[in-house]
Structures are given as structure tokens and as C-alpha cells.
Amino acid sequence: MKKPIKGFSKLSKEGKIEWLVNEHFEKPEAARALLEEYWHTDEKKQQLHDDFIENTVTNYFLPFGVAPNFLINDELYTLPMAIEESSVVAAASKAAGFWLKRGGFKTEIVSTTKIGHVHFNYYGSVETLKTMFEAWKPMFFEETEELTANMRARGGGILSVELKDKTDVLENYFQIEARFETCDSMGANFINSCLEQFAQVMRADVMSRDISEEDKNLQVVMCILSNYTPECVVRAEVSCKVEELNDDKDVTPEEFATKFKRAVRIAEVEPYRATTHNKGIMNGIDAVIIATGNDFRAIEAASHTYASRNGQYTSLTHCTVEDGIFRFWIEIPLALGTVGGLTKLHPMVKLAHELLGHPNSETLMGIVAASGLAQNFGALRALVTTGIQKGHMKMHLFNILNQLEATTEERDAIVAHFTDKVPHHNLVVAKFCELRGIPVPRSDVKKDS
């Protein structure tokens, strides 16, 4: 039976690995060797990676691919994409090439405001609280001047502060809701520091007042930015004449436009479909987010909340076909940074930003939105024409061949064999065994049949 360990975080990296491999693996030396294989050969770069998180024992690689031919606001980009899922980069690239000939992607920043809250309980008179808040407001700005100086110099800072009475949803619950402009920084540390200073102002002022003990009963619960950013939104769009949707010989442009619009409409009204639909959008978005060193978990959370903002989970993309014009667009909250965090530390993140021409945060918002729109267009295009499995099964075949450690000659022969067949696992294994003149393993005889 495994035993808990005390003081694990205080062990050296070697000590952590020693405990890990001996406690959890049947072949400790093989596990140790694998962990060390993924270390960077440059000790300084490895130390940099070790310091990104706690208890680091090795690195975890994701493929870093690129999707060229993205024409965004009349400027050509090659997008960096870090993702483990097959077909994503290919679909984005194909969609980019399609729209390259039809005017490309147009993006617009709707707004760039971020929001944070001081969450607190108050047990006194609401009128007294409102009076105190009017006194706090100027103090919030005054007491954070040092914190906001650099941000204000770049055109950002605290935009507004409001008192929110939330007692209708939770007894004695109130908020100080603040709006911020953080320019090219994602701004989490900046926002949280300001909010904590607000809380100090509130506590000190309440205790200094000549009011009843009940009216002094204010308890700050927490100070934290919100990753829901419905006021930090970007829009990306593609459009063309319906007759220009003439890229598939098996479907007329009119049929394609009708089926595509219907597919989007289904995602707008059916949450089961919307979830998978939006997941495909996030394939394109997350891949660029990760490559550029931004927080894909925050973006995911905000996007899915935004998709539910009207009471039902729905599609993040929309489509119209009117007066002979096909339009397809996405509107999505993207709180991104191009300074701070990993953007100046991680070598591959720095390379990704250089690849994109060192965009500011608003330009990056547009690029990321275009990537999500392209990915969604590629997926829907496949779904309403050839079906989604054609591309997926091709990559599935390559994965099976890698597992079988097929030679180049064997790979070429098997790929040619399955050109017009579905490469189910058992059929691929059978063909592989036939080429090598060996019996099919019993475990694969009935697999996938």
C-alpha cells in the first residue's frame, strides 16, 4: 500500500524523481530514463522550464504546427498552433486557403474591458453602506495610484467602480465591481492587486467611522478578477457571394450554403450539438492560445459562459444567407496578453509572437478569433459534404501504423490499400500482418468488427 510523503516540495528535483519512480513504477529505471529523455539539452533552458510550475520532474511535449495563408484584415499571417489532436491544423489551413481567395477574415474589437470584484458580506444598514461607498470611490483611485501608474501611462487603468447589492441571490452578499483596461497585458496580477487594495480601504474606513457595531460588520470574503469577460470581445467574419462557394464538385454552392446555414442553426438551438460545435471552435482557438503563452483555461471558461449568457447554451458562431451573400461570423470574449507571463520567458512562445509579427493584444484577439472561425468552417464544411470521418480516419491510420512501428515501405503500401476503404484497427493490423507474413494477434481478430 502506498504511503503519503511529507516535505515532497522541499526535495531536490533528483529527490522527487527518486521517490516517484520507486513508489509508482514497476520498472523504476525505465521510468527515470523516460523522464530524463524529455529534459532540454541546454541546462539553462531546462531550468527555465523547471521554474514555470512547482514539483517539475520533466517536460511534456505538444506538437507545434503552423497554419499558413490566413488573410486577416488584408494582412497575411502564418498561425502557430500547439495541439495534440489530429486534423485541427489541417482543417484550419484548408479553411484559410479557401477564404484567402474570397477576401479573407475581417475582425473588429468590440470592447477590451475586464472586470474584477471584491466579494463581501455586510450586516448593517444598506443606506449606511451606500453612503460609505461614495466616500470609498475616490479613495480607491487614490490608494492605488502607485499600482496603476505604469498602466495609466500606457492608456489603461481603473475605468469604473460600482457597488452591487446581491442580497436577492445570497443573504448579506455585496460586491465592489470594478472595470479595468489592461492594454497589452492580460492583467490578472494588476487587477487582483488593485482589488486587494480596495479591500484594505474598505476595512480601514469602516473601523474608523463613528457608527454602530452592526454597521461596522463588514467581512471581505475574497478579491479576484473574473475570467468571464463579456466586455472584452472580438468579432471575426468571412463573407462572399453564394456562387463563389464553388469549391466542391459534389455539392452546388446553393446546396452548400443552405446545408451549412442549417448546421449552424442546429448548433444555435440544440445544446448537445452546440457543445461539440463549440469544442471544434476551441480546437482552433486553444491551439493558438497555448502557442502564444496565454491561458486557454480562462478563455475556455469565458467562452462557454458567454455561449450561455441568454439562458441556454448555444453556438458561438452564426451564419446568414441573404440577398445572395453568405456570411459566417464569431463573436467571442478573449482576454489576451502579449506582454508579461510566459510571453517574454518561454522560447517557443517568443518565437510564436515573432512569427505573428509581434502583435499587440487587440491584433492577437483578431488572429485567435479568426483561427476559431476557420476551424469551425472547416469542420462544418466536412460535416455537410464528405462527412467528418474521412479526415479523422486518415490520421487514425497513421496513428495505428506508428503503434505497429511500420516501415516506410509498409506505410506506403497500407495507405495505398486504404485509399478507398475505412481503416478500422483490425483491418489495418490484418493488412500489416499480411505484409510481414505473420499471424494476426488473437486480440485483434474480432476488434472493431
mmCIF file with all atom_site columns, C-alpha atoms in Angstrom, residues 342-440:
data_model
loop_
_atom_site.group_PDB
_atom_site.id
_atom_site.type_symbol
_atom_site.label_atom_id
_atom_site.label_alt_id
_atom_site.label_comp_id
_atom_site.label_asym_id
_atom_site.label_entity_id
_atom_site.label_seq_id
_atom_site.pdbx_PDB_ins_code
_atom_site.Cartn_x
_atom_site.Cartn_y
_atom_site.Cartn_z
_atom_site.occupancy
_atom_site.B_iso_or_equiv
_atom_site.pdbx_formal_charge
_atom_site.auth_seq_id
_atom_site.auth_comp_id
_atom_site.auth_asym_id
_atom_site.auth_atom_id
_atom_site.pdbx_PDB_model_num
ATOM 1  C CA . LEU A 1 342 ? 5.352   33.445  -20.499 1.00 0.00 ? 342 LEU A CA 1
ATOM 2  C CA . THR A 1 343 ? 5.462   35.861  -23.431 1.00 0.00 ? 343 THR A CA 1
ATOM 3  C CA . LYS A 1 344 ? 8.967   37.037  -22.519 1.00 0.00 ? 344 LYS A CA 1
ATOM 4  C CA . LEU A 1 345 ? 10.196  33.792  -20.959 1.00 0.00 ? 345 LEU A CA 1
ATOM 5  C CA . HIS A 1 346 ? 9.238   30.675  -22.918 1.00 0.00 ? 346 HIS A CA 1
ATOM 6  C CA . PRO A 1 347 ? 11.460  30.384  -26.018 1.00 0.00 ? 347 PRO A CA 1
ATOM 7  C CA . MET A 1 348 ? 8.728   28.848  -28.181 1.00 0.00 ? 348 MET A CA 1
ATOM 8  C CA . VAL A 1 349 ? 6.187   31.438  -27.047 1.00 0.00 ? 349 VAL A CA 1
ATOM 9  C CA . LYS A 1 350 ? 8.631   34.187  -28.004 1.00 0.00 ? 350 LYS A CA 1
ATOM 10 C CA . LEU A 1 351 ? 9.080   32.504  -31.386 1.00 0.00 ? 351 LEU A CA 1
ATOM 11 C CA . ALA A 1 352 ? 5.294   32.318  -31.864 1.00 0.00 ? 352 ALA A CA 1
ATOM 12 C CA . HIS A 1 353 ? 4.915   36.050  -31.237 1.00 0.00 ? 353 HIS A CA 1
ATOM 13 C CA . GLU A 1 354 ? 7.716   36.802  -33.682 1.00 0.00 ? 354 GLU A CA 1
ATOM 14 C CA . LEU A 1 355 ? 6.053   34.518  -36.242 1.00 0.00 ? 355 LEU A CA 1
ATOM 15 C CA . LEU A 1 356 ? 2.907   36.658  -35.908 1.00 0.00 ? 356 LEU A CA 1
ATOM 16 C CA . GLY A 1 357 ? 4.860   39.905  -36.243 1.00 0.00 ? 357 GLY A CA 1
ATOM 17 C CA . HIS A 1 358 ? 4.764   40.802  -32.526 1.00 0.00 ? 358 HIS A CA 1
ATOM 18 C CA . PRO A 1 359 ? 1.038   41.664  -32.433 1.00 0.00 ? 359 PRO A CA 1
ATOM 19 C CA . ASN A 1 360 ? -0.474  43.810  -29.700 1.00 0.00 ? 360 ASN A CA 1
ATOM 20 C CA . SER A 1 361 ? -3.302  42.312  -27.650 1.00 0.00 ? 361 SER A CA 1
ATOM 21 C CA . GLU A 1 362 ? -6.092  43.597  -29.927 1.00 0.00 ? 362 GLU A CA 1
ATOM 22 C CA . THR A 1 363 ? -4.411  42.223  -33.054 1.00 0.00 ? 363 THR A CA 1
ATOM 23 C CA . LEU A 1 364 ? -3.884  38.889  -31.308 1.00 0.00 ? 364 LEU A CA 1
ATOM 24 C CA . MET A 1 365 ? -7.565  38.822  -30.331 1.00 0.00 ? 365 MET A CA 1
ATOM 25 C CA . GLY A 1 366 ? -8.471  39.075  -34.009 1.00 0.00 ? 366 GLY A CA 1
ATOM 26 C CA . ILE A 1 367 ? -5.971  36.406  -35.031 1.00 0.00 ? 367 ILE A CA 1
ATOM 27 C CA . VAL A 1 368 ? -7.254  33.978  -32.407 1.00 0.00 ? 368 VAL A CA 1
ATOM 28 C CA . ALA A 1 369 ? -10.898 34.616  -33.313 1.00 0.00 ? 369 ALA A CA 1
ATOM 29 C CA . ALA A 1 370 ? -10.097 34.014  -36.994 1.00 0.00 ? 370 ALA A CA 1
ATOM 30 C CA . SER A 1 371 ? -8.447  30.723  -36.073 1.00 0.00 ? 371 SER A CA 1
ATOM 31 C CA . GLY A 1 372 ? -11.586 29.574  -34.235 1.00 0.00 ? 372 GLY A CA 1
ATOM 32 C CA . LEU A 1 373 ? -13.826 30.653  -37.101 1.00 0.00 ? 373 LEU A CA 1
ATOM 33 C CA . ALA A 1 374 ? -11.613 28.876  -39.643 1.00 0.00 ? 374 ALA A CA 1
ATOM 34 C CA . GLN A 1 375 ? -11.605 25.683  -37.617 1.00 0.00 ? 375 GLN A CA 1
ATOM 35 C CA . ASN A 1 376 ? -15.381 25.751  -37.302 1.00 0.00 ? 376 ASN A CA 1
ATOM 36 C CA . PHE A 1 377 ? -15.827 26.451  -41.010 1.00 0.00 ? 377 PHE A CA 1
ATOM 37 C CA . GLY A 1 378 ? -13.544 23.521  -41.865 1.00 0.00 ? 378 GLY A CA 1
ATOM 38 C CA . ALA A 1 379 ? -15.404 21.150  -39.555 1.00 0.00 ? 379 ALA A CA 1
ATOM 39 C CA . LEU A 1 380 ? -18.875 22.174  -40.758 1.00 0.00 ? 380 LEU A CA 1
ATOM 40 C CA . ARG A 1 381 ? -17.760 22.083  -44.377 1.00 0.00 ? 381 ARG A CA 1
ATOM 41 C CA . ALA A 1 382 ? -16.683 18.469  -43.896 1.00 0.00 ? 382 ALA A CA 1
ATOM 42 C CA . LEU A 1 383 ? -19.818 17.543  -41.951 1.00 0.00 ? 383 LEU A CA 1
ATOM 43 C CA . VAL A 1 384 ? -22.257 18.792  -44.589 1.00 0.00 ? 384 VAL A CA 1
ATOM 44 C CA . THR A 1 385 ? -20.296 17.363  -47.542 1.00 0.00 ? 385 THR A CA 1
ATOM 45 C CA . THR A 1 386 ? -17.943 14.363  -47.212 1.00 0.00 ? 386 THR A CA 1
ATOM 46 C CA . GLY A 1 387 ? -18.508 13.726  -43.500 1.00 0.00 ? 387 GLY A CA 1
ATOM 47 C CA . ILE A 1 388 ? -16.126 14.313  -40.605 1.00 0.00 ? 388 ILE A CA 1
ATOM 48 C CA . GLN A 1 389 ? -14.624 10.818  -40.537 1.00 0.00 ? 389 GLN A CA 1
ATOM 49 C CA . LYS A 1 390 ? -12.725 10.996  -43.813 1.00 0.00 ? 390 LYS A CA 1
ATOM 50 C CA . GLY A 1 391 ? -10.018 13.273  -42.431 1.00 0.00 ? 391 GLY A CA 1
ATOM 51 C CA . HIS A 1 392 ? -10.081 11.780  -38.947 1.00 0.00 ? 392 HIS A CA 1
ATOM 52 C CA . MET A 1 393 ? -9.711  8.211   -40.176 1.00 0.00 ? 393 MET A CA 1
ATOM 53 C CA . LYS A 1 394 ? -6.699  9.164   -42.273 1.00 0.00 ? 394 LYS A CA 1
ATOM 54 C CA . MET A 1 395 ? -4.921  10.402  -39.157 1.00 0.00 ? 395 MET A CA 1
ATOM 55 C CA . HIS A 1 396 ? -6.237  7.376   -37.257 1.00 0.00 ? 396 HIS A CA 1
ATOM 56 C CA . LEU A 1 397 ? -4.498  5.169   -39.839 1.00 0.00 ? 397 LEU A CA 1
ATOM 57 C CA . PHE A 1 398 ? -1.198  6.971   -39.293 1.00 0.00 ? 398 PHE A CA 1
ATOM 58 C CA . ASN A 1 399 ? -1.535  6.537   -35.513 1.00 0.00 ? 399 ASN A CA 1
ATOM 59 C CA . ILE A 1 400 ? -2.102  2.780   -35.919 1.00 0.00 ? 400 ILE A CA 1
ATOM 60 C CA . LEU A 1 401 ? 0.910   2.488   -38.222 1.00 0.00 ? 401 LEU A CA 1
ATOM 61 C CA . ASN A 1 402 ? 3.055   4.328   -35.686 1.00 0.00 ? 402 ASN A CA 1
ATOM 62 C CA . GLN A 1 403 ? 1.896   1.946   -32.957 1.00 0.00 ? 403 GLN A CA 1
ATOM 63 C CA . LEU A 1 404 ? 2.806   -1.011  -35.194 1.00 0.00 ? 404 LEU A CA 1
ATOM 64 C CA . GLU A 1 405 ? 6.212   0.573   -35.948 1.00 0.00 ? 405 GLU A CA 1
ATOM 65 C CA . ALA A 1 406 ? 5.623   0.022   -39.671 1.00 0.00 ? 406 ALA A CA 1
ATOM 66 C CA . THR A 1 407 ? 8.496   0.707   -42.062 1.00 0.00 ? 407 THR A CA 1
ATOM 67 C CA . THR A 1 408 ? 8.242   3.408   -44.728 1.00 0.00 ? 408 THR A CA 1
ATOM 68 C CA . GLU A 1 409 ? 7.534   0.774   -47.388 1.00 0.00 ? 409 GLU A CA 1
ATOM 69 C CA . GLU A 1 410 ? 4.851   -0.850  -45.241 1.00 0.00 ? 410 GLU A CA 1
ATOM 70 C CA . ARG A 1 411 ? 3.242   2.533   -44.508 1.00 0.00 ? 411 ARG A CA 1
ATOM 71 C CA . ASP A 1 412 ? 3.086   3.407   -48.214 1.00 0.00 ? 412 ASP A CA 1
ATOM 72 C CA . ALA A 1 413 ? 1.563   0.045   -49.107 1.00 0.00 ? 413 ALA A CA 1
ATOM 73 C CA . ILE A 1 414 ? -1.053  0.176   -46.342 1.00 0.00 ? 414 ILE A CA 1
ATOM 74 C CA . VAL A 1 415 ? -2.012  3.806   -47.040 1.00 0.00 ? 415 VAL A CA 1
ATOM 75 C CA . ALA A 1 416 ? -2.476  2.908   -50.725 1.00 0.00 ? 416 ALA A CA 1
ATOM 76 C CA . HIS A 1 417 ? -4.579  -0.133  -49.755 1.00 0.00 ? 417 HIS A CA 1
ATOM 77 C CA . PHE A 1 418 ? -6.954  2.008   -47.649 1.00 0.00 ? 418 PHE A CA 1
ATOM 78 C CA . THR A 1 419 ? -7.355  4.829   -50.151 1.00 0.00 ? 419 THR A CA 1
ATOM 79 C CA . ASP A 1 420 ? -10.967 3.784   -50.776 1.00 0.00 ? 420 ASP A CA 1
ATOM 80 C CA . LYS A 1 421 ? -11.578 1.824   -47.564 1.00 0.00 ? 421 LYS A CA 1
ATOM 81 C CA . VAL A 1 422 ? -12.282 2.753   -43.939 1.00 0.00 ? 422 VAL A CA 1
ATOM 82 C CA . PRO A 1 423 ? -9.117  1.915   -41.924 1.00 0.00 ? 423 PRO A CA 1
ATOM 83 C CA . HIS A 1 424 ? -10.625 0.169   -38.913 1.00 0.00 ? 424 HIS A CA 1
ATOM 84 C CA . HIS A 1 425 ? -7.996  -1.013  -36.465 1.00 0.00 ? 425 HIS A CA 1
ATOM 85 C CA . ASN A 1 426 ? -8.452  -4.753  -37.027 1.00 0.00 ? 426 ASN A CA 1
ATOM 86 C CA . LEU A 1 427 ? -8.294  -4.354  -40.804 1.00 0.00 ? 427 LEU A CA 1
ATOM 87 C CA . VAL A 1 428 ? -5.076  -2.316  -40.607 1.00 0.00 ? 428 VAL A CA 1
ATOM 88 C CA . VAL A 1 429 ? -3.469  -4.866  -38.292 1.00 0.00 ? 429 VAL A CA 1
ATOM 89 C CA . ALA A 1 430 ? -4.544  -7.696  -40.625 1.00 0.00 ? 430 ALA A CA 1
ATOM 90 C CA . LYS A 1 431 ? -3.014  -5.960  -43.649 1.00 0.00 ? 431 LYS A CA 1
ATOM 91 C CA . PHE A 1 432 ? 0.160   -5.227  -41.716 1.00 0.00 ? 432 PHE A CA 1
ATOM 92 C CA . CYS A 1 433 ? 0.478   -8.862  -40.673 1.00 0.00 ? 433 CYS A CA 1
ATOM 93 C CA . GLU A 1 434 ? -0.167  -9.981  -44.244 1.00 0.00 ? 434 GLU A CA 1
ATOM 94 C CA . LEU A 1 435 ? 2.711   -7.817  -45.496 1.00 0.00 ? 435 LEU A CA 1
ATOM 95 C CA . ARG A 1 436 ? 5.050   -9.233  -42.852 1.00 0.00 ? 436 ARG A CA 1
ATOM 96 C CA . GLY A 1 437 ? 3.836   -12.776 -43.295 1.00 0.00 ? 437 GLY A CA 1
ATOM 97 C CA . ILE A 1 438 ? 2.935   -13.187 -39.634 1.00 0.00 ? 438 ILE A CA 1
ATOM 98 C CA . PRO A 1 439 ? -0.323  -14.322 -37.965 1.00 0.00 ? 439 PRO A CA 1
ATOM 99 C CA . VAL A 1 440 ? -2.839  -11.754 -36.786 1.00 0.00 ? 440 VAL A CA 1
#
